Short mmCIF file of C-alpha atoms and ligand atoms in Angstrom, two decimals:
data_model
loop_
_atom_site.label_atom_id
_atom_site.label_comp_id
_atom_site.label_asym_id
_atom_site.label_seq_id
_atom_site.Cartn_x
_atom_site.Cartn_y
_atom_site.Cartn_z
CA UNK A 1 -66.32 -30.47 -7.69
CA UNK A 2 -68.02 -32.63 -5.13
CA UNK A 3 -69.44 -35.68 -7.81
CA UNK A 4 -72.38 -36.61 -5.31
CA UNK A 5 -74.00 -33.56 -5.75
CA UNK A 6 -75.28 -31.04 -7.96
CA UNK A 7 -76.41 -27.26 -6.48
CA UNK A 8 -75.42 -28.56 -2.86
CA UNK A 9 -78.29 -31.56 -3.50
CA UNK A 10 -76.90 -35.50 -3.66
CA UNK A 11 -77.92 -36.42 -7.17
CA UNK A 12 -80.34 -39.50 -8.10
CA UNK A 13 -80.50 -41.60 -11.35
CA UNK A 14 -83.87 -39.86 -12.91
CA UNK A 15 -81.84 -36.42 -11.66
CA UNK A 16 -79.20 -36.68 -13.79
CA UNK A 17 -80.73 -38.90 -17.13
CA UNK A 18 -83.48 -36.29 -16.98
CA UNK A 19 -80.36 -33.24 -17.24
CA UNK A 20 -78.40 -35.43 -20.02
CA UNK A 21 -75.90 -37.34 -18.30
CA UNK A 22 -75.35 -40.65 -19.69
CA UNK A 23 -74.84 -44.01 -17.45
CA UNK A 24 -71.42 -46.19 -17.20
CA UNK A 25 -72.49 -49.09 -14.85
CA UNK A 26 -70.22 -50.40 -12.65
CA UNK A 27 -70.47 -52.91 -9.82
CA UNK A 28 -70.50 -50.71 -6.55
CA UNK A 29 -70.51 -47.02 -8.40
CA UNK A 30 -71.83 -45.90 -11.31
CA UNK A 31 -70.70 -43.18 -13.55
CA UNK A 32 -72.75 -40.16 -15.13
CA UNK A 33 -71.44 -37.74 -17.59
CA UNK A 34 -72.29 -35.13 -19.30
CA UNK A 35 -71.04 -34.24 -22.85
CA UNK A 36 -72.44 -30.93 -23.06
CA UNK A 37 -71.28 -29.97 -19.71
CA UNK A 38 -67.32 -31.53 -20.52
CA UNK A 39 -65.45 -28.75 -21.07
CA UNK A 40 -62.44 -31.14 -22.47
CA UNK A 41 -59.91 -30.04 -19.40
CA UNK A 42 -58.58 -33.57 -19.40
CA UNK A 43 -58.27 -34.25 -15.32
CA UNK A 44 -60.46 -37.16 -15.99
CA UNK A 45 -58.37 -39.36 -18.69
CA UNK A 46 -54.91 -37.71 -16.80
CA UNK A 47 -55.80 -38.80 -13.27
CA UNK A 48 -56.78 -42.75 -14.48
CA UNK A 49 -56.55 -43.76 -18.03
CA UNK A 50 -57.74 -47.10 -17.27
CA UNK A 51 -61.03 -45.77 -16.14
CA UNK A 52 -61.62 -42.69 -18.58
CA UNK A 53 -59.94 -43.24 -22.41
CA UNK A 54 -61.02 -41.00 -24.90
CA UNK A 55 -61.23 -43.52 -27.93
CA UNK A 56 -62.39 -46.24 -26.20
CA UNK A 57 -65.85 -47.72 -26.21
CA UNK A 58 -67.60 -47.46 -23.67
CA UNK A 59 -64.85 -44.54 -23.00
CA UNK A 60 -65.92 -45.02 -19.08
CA UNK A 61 -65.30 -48.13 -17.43
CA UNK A 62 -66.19 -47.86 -13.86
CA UNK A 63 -65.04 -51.26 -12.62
CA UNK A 64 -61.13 -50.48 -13.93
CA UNK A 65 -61.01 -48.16 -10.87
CA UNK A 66 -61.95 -49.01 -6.69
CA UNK A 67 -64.53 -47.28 -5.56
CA UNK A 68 -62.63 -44.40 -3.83
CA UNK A 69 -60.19 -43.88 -6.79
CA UNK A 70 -63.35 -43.78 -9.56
CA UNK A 71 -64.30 -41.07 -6.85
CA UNK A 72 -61.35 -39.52 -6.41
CA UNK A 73 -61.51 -38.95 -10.25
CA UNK A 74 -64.48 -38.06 -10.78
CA UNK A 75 -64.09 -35.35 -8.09
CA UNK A 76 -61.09 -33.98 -10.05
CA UNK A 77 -63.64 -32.94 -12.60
CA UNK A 78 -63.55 -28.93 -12.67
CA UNK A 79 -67.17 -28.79 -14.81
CA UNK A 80 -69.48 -30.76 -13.05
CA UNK A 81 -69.81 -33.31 -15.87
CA UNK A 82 -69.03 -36.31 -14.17
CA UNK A 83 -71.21 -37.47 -11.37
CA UNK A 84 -71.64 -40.73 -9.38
CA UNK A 85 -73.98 -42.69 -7.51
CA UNK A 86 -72.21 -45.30 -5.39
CA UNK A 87 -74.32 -48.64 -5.00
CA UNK A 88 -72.57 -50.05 -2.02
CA UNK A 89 -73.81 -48.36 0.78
CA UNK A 90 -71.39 -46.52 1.87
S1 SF4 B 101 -62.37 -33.80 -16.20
FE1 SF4 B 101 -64.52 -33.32 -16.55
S2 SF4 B 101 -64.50 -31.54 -17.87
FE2 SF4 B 101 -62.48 -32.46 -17.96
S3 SF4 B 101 -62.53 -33.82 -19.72
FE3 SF4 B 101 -63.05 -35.03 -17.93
S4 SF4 B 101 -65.28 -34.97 -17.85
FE4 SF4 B 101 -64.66 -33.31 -19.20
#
């Protein structure tokens, strides 16, 4: 699922804090997710551990991944609960 987007529409910050996603910073991207929209599947903490850990806090860590591979990730994502905003432009 494209992580930009939401209903074919790219996402903003007040977008997604105002539909329950929470915020994990990062220098160029950050990460949104969404507990009640996780439906545990796993792709996340399987396709980059260092990023997504289950266990750790903060459990996302946006910086642990480039750009393209937090997005690569976070694309992965079958439920829509993960979302990003990148800050670099690009
Ligand atoms: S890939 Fe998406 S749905 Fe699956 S555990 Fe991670 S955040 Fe939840």
């Amino acid at each position: 699922m494209d992580g930009s987007k939401i209903n074919e529409k790219p996402v903003n910050e007040s977008m997604l804090l105002e539909q329950g996603y929470r915020k994990y910073s990062g220098e160029n991207l950050d990460i949104y997710y969404s507990k009640d929209i996780c439906a545990h599947i796993g792709n996340c903490v399987r396709g980059n551990a260092d990023v997504f850990e289950v266990g750790r806090r903060p459990w996302i860590i946006a910086d642990n991944g480039s750009v393209e591979e937090d997005i690569r990730v976070i694309d992965s994502c079958p439920s829509g609960a993960l979302k990003y905003i990148r800050k670099d432009g690009k």
